[in-house]
MMTF fields as JSON, N, C-alpha, C and O atoms, coordinates in Angstrom:
{
  "mmtfVersion": "1.0.0",
  "mmtfProducer": "UNKNOWN",
  "numBonds": 255,
  "numAtoms": 256,
  "numGroups": 64,
  "numChains": 1,
  "numModels": 1,
  "chainsPerModel": [1],
  "groupsPerChain": [64],
  "chainIdList": ["A"],
  "bondAtomList": [4, 2, 8, 6, 12, 10, 16, 14, 20, 18, 24, 22, 28, 26, 32, 30, 36, 34, 40, 38, 44, 42, 48, 46, 52, 50, 56, 54, 60, 58, 64, 62, 68, 66, 72, 70, 76, 74, 80, 78, 84, 82, 88, 86, 92, 90, 96, 94, 100, 98, 104, 102, 108, 106, 112, 110, 116, 114, 120, 118, 124, 122, 128, 126, 132, 130, 136, 134, 140, 138, 144, 142, 148, 146, 152, 150, 156, 154, 160, 158, 164, 162, 168, 166, 172, 170, 176, 174, 180, 178, 184, 182, 188, 186, 192, 190, 196, 194, 200, 198, 204, 202, 208, 206, 212, 210, 216, 214, 220, 218, 224, 222, 228, 226, 232, 230, 236, 234, 240, 238, 244, 242, 248, 246, 252, 250],
  "bondOrderList": [1, 1, 1, 1, 1, 1, 1, 1, 1, 1, 1, 1, 1, 1, 1, 1, 1, 1, 1, 1, 1, 1, 1, 1, 1, 1, 1, 1, 1, 1, 1, 1, 1, 1, 1, 1, 1, 1, 1, 1, 1, 1, 1, 1, 1, 1, 1, 1, 1, 1, 1, 1, 1, 1, 1, 1, 1, 1, 1, 1, 1, 1, 1],
  "groupList": [{"groupName": "MET", "atomNameList": ["N", "CA", "C", "O"], "elementList": ["N", "C", "C", "O"], "formalChargeList": [0, 0, 0, 0], "bondAtomList": [1, 0, 2, 1, 3, 2], "bondOrderList": [1, 1, 2], "singleLetterCode": "M", "chemCompType": "L-PEPTIDE LINKING"}, {"groupName": "ASN", "atomNameList": ["N", "CA", "C", "O"], "elementList": ["N", "C", "C", "O"], "formalChargeList": [0, 0, 0, 0], "bondAtomList": [1, 0, 2, 1, 3, 2], "bondOrderList": [1, 1, 2], "singleLetterCode": "N", "chemCompType": "L-PEPTIDE LINKING"}, {"groupName": "LEU", "atomNameList": ["N", "CA", "C", "O"], "elementList": ["N", "C", "C", "O"], "formalChargeList": [0, 0, 0, 0], "bondAtomList": [1, 0, 2, 1, 3, 2], "bondOrderList": [1, 1, 2], "singleLetterCode": "L", "chemCompType": "L-PEPTIDE LINKING"}, {"groupName": "ASP", "atomNameList": ["N", "CA", "C", "O"], "elementList": ["N", "C", "C", "O"], "formalChargeList": [0, 0, 0, 0], "bondAtomList": [1, 0, 2, 1, 3, 2], "bondOrderList": [1, 1, 2], "singleLetterCode": "D", "chemCompType": "L-PEPTIDE LINKING"}, {"groupName": "ILE", "atomNameList": ["N", "CA", "C", "O"], "elementList": ["N", "C", "C", "O"], "formalChargeList": [0, 0, 0, 0], "bondAtomList": [1, 0, 2, 1, 3, 2], "bondOrderList": [1, 1, 2], "singleLetterCode": "I", "chemCompType": "L-PEPTIDE LINKING"}, {"groupName": "GLN", "atomNameList": ["N", "CA", "C", "O"], "elementList": ["N", "C", "C", "O"], "formalChargeList": [0, 0, 0, 0], "bondAtomList": [1, 0, 2, 1, 3, 2], "bondOrderList": [1, 1, 2], "singleLetterCode": "Q", "chemCompType": "L-PEPTIDE LINKING"}, {"groupName": "CYS", "atomNameList": ["N", "CA", "C", "O"], "elementList": ["N", "C", "C", "O"], "formalChargeList": [0, 0, 0, 0], "bondAtomList": [1, 0, 2, 1, 3, 2], "bondOrderList": [1, 1, 2], "singleLetterCode": "C", "chemCompType": "L-PEPTIDE LINKING"}, {"groupName": "ALA", "atomNameList": ["N", "CA", "C", "O"], "elementList": ["N", "C", "C", "O"], "formalChargeList": [0, 0, 0, 0], "bondAtomList": [1, 0, 2, 1, 3, 2], "bondOrderList": [1, 1, 2], "singleLetterCode": "A", "chemCompType": "L-PEPTIDE LINKING"}, {"groupName": "VAL", "atomNameList": ["N", "CA", "C", "O"], "elementList": ["N", "C", "C", "O"], "formalChargeList": [0, 0, 0, 0], "bondAtomList": [1, 0, 2, 1, 3, 2], "bondOrderList": [1, 1, 2], "singleLetterCode": "V", "chemCompType": "L-PEPTIDE LINKING"}, {"groupName": "PHE", "atomNameList": ["N", "CA", "C", "O"], "elementList": ["N", "C", "C", "O"], "formalChargeList": [0, 0, 0, 0], "bondAtomList": [1, 0, 2, 1, 3, 2], "bondOrderList": [1, 1, 2], "singleLetterCode": "F", "chemCompType": "L-PEPTIDE LINKING"}, {"groupName": "PRO", "atomNameList": ["N", "CA", "C", "O"], "elementList": ["N", "C", "C", "O"], "formalChargeList": [0, 0, 0, 0], "bondAtomList": [1, 0, 2, 1, 3, 2], "bondOrderList": [1, 1, 2], "singleLetterCode": "P", "chemCompType": "L-PEPTIDE LINKING"}, {"groupName": "GLY", "atomNameList": ["N", "CA", "C", "O"], "elementList": ["N", "C", "C", "O"], "formalChargeList": [0, 0, 0, 0], "bondAtomList": [1, 0, 2, 1, 3, 2], "bondOrderList": [1, 1, 2], "singleLetterCode": "G", "chemCompType": "PEPTIDE LINKING"}, {"groupName": "TYR", "atomNameList": ["N", "CA", "C", "O"], "elementList": ["N", "C", "C", "O"], "formalChargeList": [0, 0, 0, 0], "bondAtomList": [1, 0, 2, 1, 3, 2], "bondOrderList": [1, 1, 2], "singleLetterCode": "Y", "chemCompType": "L-PEPTIDE LINKING"}, {"groupName": "HIS", "atomNameList": ["N", "CA", "C", "O"], "elementList": ["N", "C", "C", "O"], "formalChargeList": [0, 0, 0, 0], "bondAtomList": [1, 0, 2, 1, 3, 2], "bondOrderList": [1, 1, 2], "singleLetterCode": "H", "chemCompType": "L-PEPTIDE LINKING"}, {"groupName": "ARG", "atomNameList": ["N", "CA", "C", "O"], "elementList": ["N", "C", "C", "O"], "formalChargeList": [0, 0, 0, 0], "bondAtomList": [1, 0, 2, 1, 3, 2], "bondOrderList": [1, 1, 2], "singleLetterCode": "R", "chemCompType": "L-PEPTIDE LINKING"}, {"groupName": "TRP", "atomNameList": ["N", "CA", "C", "O"], "elementList": ["N", "C", "C", "O"], "formalChargeList": [0, 0, 0, 0], "bondAtomList": [1, 0, 2, 1, 3, 2], "bondOrderList": [1, 1, 2], "singleLetterCode": "W", "chemCompType": "L-PEPTIDE LINKING"}, {"groupName": "SER", "atomNameList": ["N", "CA", "C", "O"], "elementList": ["N", "C", "C", "O"], "formalChargeList": [0, 0, 0, 0], "bondAtomList": [1, 0, 2, 1, 3, 2], "bondOrderList": [1, 1, 2], "singleLetterCode": "S", "chemCompType": "L-PEPTIDE LINKING"}, {"groupName": "LYS", "atomNameList": ["N", "CA", "C", "O"], "elementList": ["N", "C", "C", "O"], "formalChargeList": [0, 0, 0, 0], "bondAtomList": [1, 0, 2, 1, 3, 2], "bondOrderList": [1, 1, 2], "singleLetterCode": "K", "chemCompType": "L-PEPTIDE LINKING"}, {"groupName": "THR", "atomNameList": ["N", "CA", "C", "O"], "elementList": ["N", "C", "C", "O"], "formalChargeList": [0, 0, 0, 0], "bondAtomList": [1, 0, 2, 1, 3, 2], "bondOrderList": [1, 1, 2], "singleLetterCode": "T", "chemCompType": "L-PEPTIDE LINKING"}],
  "groupTypeList": [0, 1, 2, 3, 3, 4, 2, 5, 2, 4, 2, 2, 6, 7, 2, 8, 9, 9, 10, 2, 11, 12, 2, 9, 13, 14, 14, 9, 10, 9, 15, 2, 10, 7, 2, 5, 16, 9, 4, 2, 16, 10, 14, 12, 2, 17, 16, 7, 11, 4, 15, 18, 14, 16, 3, 2, 10, 16, 11, 17, 17, 17, 17, 16],
  "groupIdList": [1, 2, 3, 4, 5, 6, 7, 8, 9, 10, 11, 12, 13, 14, 15, 16, 17, 18, 19, 20, 21, 22, 23, 24, 25, 26, 27, 28, 29, 30, 31, 32, 33, 34, 35, 36, 37, 38, 39, 40, 41, 42, 43, 44, 45, 46, 47, 48, 49, 50, 51, 52, 53, 54, 55, 56, 57, 58, 59, 60, 61, 62, 63, 64],
  "secStructList": [7, 7, 2, 2, 2, 2, 2, 2, 2, 2, 2, 2, 2, 2, 2, 2, 2, 2, 2, 2, 2, 2, 2, 2, 6, 6, 6, 1, 6, 6, 2, 2, 2, 2, 2, 2, 2, 2, 2, 6, 7, 7, 6, 6, 3, 3, 6, 6, 3, 3, 7, 7, 7, 7, 1, 1, 7, 6, 6, 7, 7, 7, 7, 7],
  "xCoordList": [5.357, 4.668, 5.43, 6.607, 4.757, 5.453, 5.119, 4.377, 5.662, 5.533, 4.084, 3.657, 3.335, 1.935, 1.112, 0.246, 1.364, 0.657, 1.001, 0.127, 2.254, 2.681, 2.02, 1.564, 1.969, 1.318, -0.181, -0.748, -0.819, -2.236, -2.474, -3.45, -1.596, -1.729, -1.536, -2.265, -0.575, -0.352, -1.565, -1.983, -2.132, -3.315, -4.513, -5.271, -4.69, -5.791, -5.651, -6.628, -4.454, -4.227, -4.459, -5.022, -4.043, -4.264, -5.749, -6.22, -6.489, -7.926, -8.682, -9.745, -8.149, -8.829, -8.399, -9.249, -7.101, -6.617, -6.615, -6.727, -6.496, -6.572, -7.963, -8.062, -9.047, -10.376, -10.652, -11.272, -10.197, -10.399, -9.639, -10.172, -8.445, -7.679, -8.315, -8.313, -8.862, -9.528, -10.798, -11.099, -11.539, -12.777, -12.511, -13.256, -11.471, -11.243, -10.297, -10.143, -9.66, -8.694, -9.374, -8.729, -10.636, -11.341, -11.941, -12.177, -12.191, -12.771, -11.739, -12.074, -10.513, -9.461, -8.296, -7.191, -8.507, -7.427, -6.348, -5.236, -6.645, -5.69, -4.97, -4.252, -5.138, -4.477, -2.971, -2.231, -2.513, -1.069, -0.348, 0.646, -0.787, -0.09, -0.18, 0.778, -1.323, -1.442, -0.496, 0.14, -0.409, 0.504, 1.953, 2.759, 2.283, 3.649, 3.998, 5.115, 3.053, 3.359, 3.459, 4.175, 2.747, 2.846, 4.161, 4.82, 4.54, 5.751, 6.997, 7.996, 6.942, 8.12, 8.069, 8.569, 7.474, 7.352, 8.726, 9.582, 8.943, 10.251, 10.429, 10.395, 10.616, 10.717, 12.003, 12.033, 13.039, 14.342, 14.774, 15.965, 13.833, 14.164, 13.725, 12.721, 14.464, 14.053, 14.252, 14.802, 13.824, 13.85, 15.272, 15.466, 16.246, 17.621, 18.332, 19.439, 17.749, 18.393, 18.18, 17.143, 19.139, 19.038, 19.747, 20.829, 19.117, 19.749, 20.953, 20.89, 22.036, 23.229, 23.69, 23.402, 24.395, 24.963, 26.21, 26.894, 26.495, 27.744, 28.9, 28.701, 30.076, 31.243, 31.724, 32.493, 31.264, 31.718, 30.86, 29.657, 31.466, 30.668, 29.739, 29.983, 28.697, 27.681, 28.199, 27.637, 29.234, 29.755, 30.655, 30.827, 31.232, 32.177, 31.463, 30.594, 31.839, 31.257, 32.292, 33.493, 31.809, 32.697, 33.165, 32.36, 34.472, 35.014, 34.785, 34.953, 34.399, 34.153, 35.393, 35.374],
  "yCoordList": [-26.117, -24.871, -23.756, -23.517, -23.095, -22.041, -20.67, -20.558, -19.644, -18.28, -17.8, -17.04, -18.242, -17.834, -18.372, -17.664, -19.598, -20.161, -19.407, -19.156, -19.054, -18.328, -16.954, -16.524, -16.27, -14.961, -15.068, -14.198, -16.123, -16.321, -16.573, -16.077, -17.336, -17.556, -16.263, -16.009, -15.456, -14.183, -13.278, -12.632, -13.221, -12.411, -12.919, -12.124, -14.235, -14.814, -14.502, -14.133, -14.646, -14.331, -12.849, -12.494, -11.995, -10.561, -10.237, -9.415, -10.869, -10.614, -11.131, -10.609, -12.137, -12.687, -11.963, -11.554, -11.798, -11.337, -9.826, -9.36, -9.046, -7.594, -7.147, -6.361, -7.616, -7.231, -7.772, -7.087, -8.991, -9.529, -8.711, -8.444, -8.323, -7.498, -6.136, -5.603, -5.573, -4.28, -4.403, -3.513, -5.493, -5.674, -5.946, -5.474, -6.695, -7.115, -6.217, -6.416, -5.239, -4.433, -3.54, -3.14, -3.216, -2.411, -3.268, -2.772, -4.534, -5.409, -5.86, -6.085, -5.991, -6.496, -5.511, -5.863, -4.279, -3.296, -3.503, -3.0, -4.23, -4.327, -5.668, -5.939, -6.496, -7.798, -7.663, -8.295, -6.862, -6.752, -6.142, -6.719, -5.016, -4.5, -5.453, -5.581, -6.123, -7.064, -8.245, -8.699, -8.73, -9.839, -9.416, -10.171, -8.214, -7.741, -7.533, -7.836, -7.02, -6.817, -8.141, -8.239, -9.158, -10.477, -11.156, -11.722, -11.102, -11.787, -10.991, -11.566, -9.679, -8.846, -8.097, -6.976, -8.697, -8.014, -7.856, -8.728, -6.757, -6.494, -7.273, -6.688, -8.565, -9.42, -9.182, -9.33, -8.822, -8.728, -7.282, -7.008, -6.366, -4.97, -4.539, -5.024, -3.647, -3.002, -1.508, -1.088, -0.71, 0.73, 1.27, 2.271, 0.646, 1.132, 0.634, 1.09, -0.268, -0.785, -2.269, -2.79, -2.949, -4.382, -5.148, -4.767, -6.234, -7.084, -7.763, -8.249, -7.796, -8.491, -9.45, -9.261, -10.461, -11.406, -10.806, -9.987, -11.214, -10.761, -11.536, -12.618, -10.994, -11.633, -12.827, -13.656, -12.908, -13.975, -15.219, -15.114, -16.4, -17.629, -17.655, -16.958, -18.441, -18.417, -18.93, -18.563, -19.754, -20.297, -19.346, -19.485, -18.381, -17.459, -16.166, -15.702, -15.588, -14.331, -13.229, -13.458, -12.049, -10.907, -10.418, -10.296, -10.137, -9.64, -8.125, -7.407, -7.662, -6.232, -5.525, -4.309],
  "zCoordList": [-29.838, -29.582, -30.295, -30.023, -31.188, -31.923, -31.353, -30.377, -31.956, -31.457, -31.493, -30.624, -32.491, -32.604, -31.43, -30.916, -31.004, -29.85, -28.562, -27.731, -28.405, -27.212, -27.156, -26.097, -28.287, -28.323, -28.036, -27.375, -28.525, -28.24, -26.756, -26.193, -26.12, -24.675, -23.888, -22.929, -24.28, -23.604, -23.764, -22.803, -24.958, -25.2, -24.41, -23.853, -24.357, -23.587, -22.101, -21.449, -21.57, -20.152, -19.883, -18.848, -20.783, -20.601, -20.636, -19.851, -21.53, -21.627, -20.405, -20.068, -19.75, -18.573, -17.306, -16.515, -17.1, -15.801, -15.625, -14.491, -16.674, -16.507, -16.057, -15.114, -16.695, -16.181, -14.777, -13.963, -14.489, -13.141, -12.101, -11.024, -12.393, -11.474, -11.267, -10.157, -12.343, -12.214, -11.37, -10.575, -11.536, -10.773, -9.296, -8.437, -8.995, -7.612, -6.828, -5.623, -7.457, -6.702, -5.674, -4.705, -5.845, -4.842, -3.737, -2.635, -4.008, -2.986, -1.964, -0.801, -2.381, -1.51, -1.462, -1.875, -0.967, -1.029, 0.021, -0.14, 1.091, 2.19, 2.234, 3.196, 1.244, 1.252, 1.133, 1.887, 0.21, -0.014, 1.191, 1.632, 1.745, 2.937, 4.129, 4.891, 4.297, 5.412, 5.222, 6.173, 4.015, 3.726, 3.913, 4.456, 3.467, 3.632, 5.099, 5.52, 5.879, 7.291, 8.034, 9.031, 7.56, 8.191, 7.843, 8.715, 6.589, 6.141, 6.517, 6.951, 6.352, 6.56, 7.884, 7.98, 8.896, 10.176, 10.819, 10.671, 11.528, 12.14, 13.439, 14.522, 13.341, 14.528, 15.304, 16.526, 14.612, 15.253, 15.461, 15.603, 15.479, 15.695, 17.081, 17.604, 17.659, 18.893, 18.702, 17.684, 19.643, 19.438, 19.274, 18.584, 19.876, 19.791, 18.544, 18.259, 17.804, 16.601, 16.476, 16.889, 15.916, 15.663, 16.769, 17.215, 17.202, 18.212, 17.592, 16.462, 18.323, 17.851, 18.93, 20.112, 18.519, 19.477, 20.103, 19.489, 21.314, 21.922, 21.296, 20.742, 21.384, 20.792, 21.615, 21.129, 22.866, 23.749, 23.583, 23.349, 23.701, 23.698, 24.909, 25.894, 24.84, 25.888, 27.233, 28.265, 27.267, 28.513, 29.265, 30.476, 28.573, 29.225, 29.578, 28.84, 30.714, 31.14, 31.017, 31.162, 30.752, 30.597, 31.969, 32.892, 32.107, 33.369, 33.441, 32.455, 34.628, 34.79, 35.259, 35.452]
}
């Protein structure tokens, strides 16, 4: 595969995917934020900050 073939593939992909992206970006405007909120949801956050483990092992209790 030489450089001319690679450039032709890049041009073909650009001619196909740029118009498709332009046509479909208005039909599916909320896919990216919905996907990001699903994947990057703040599961380990609480209002006071981030949950952390205590320094003590689970079998030992802290003396008051």
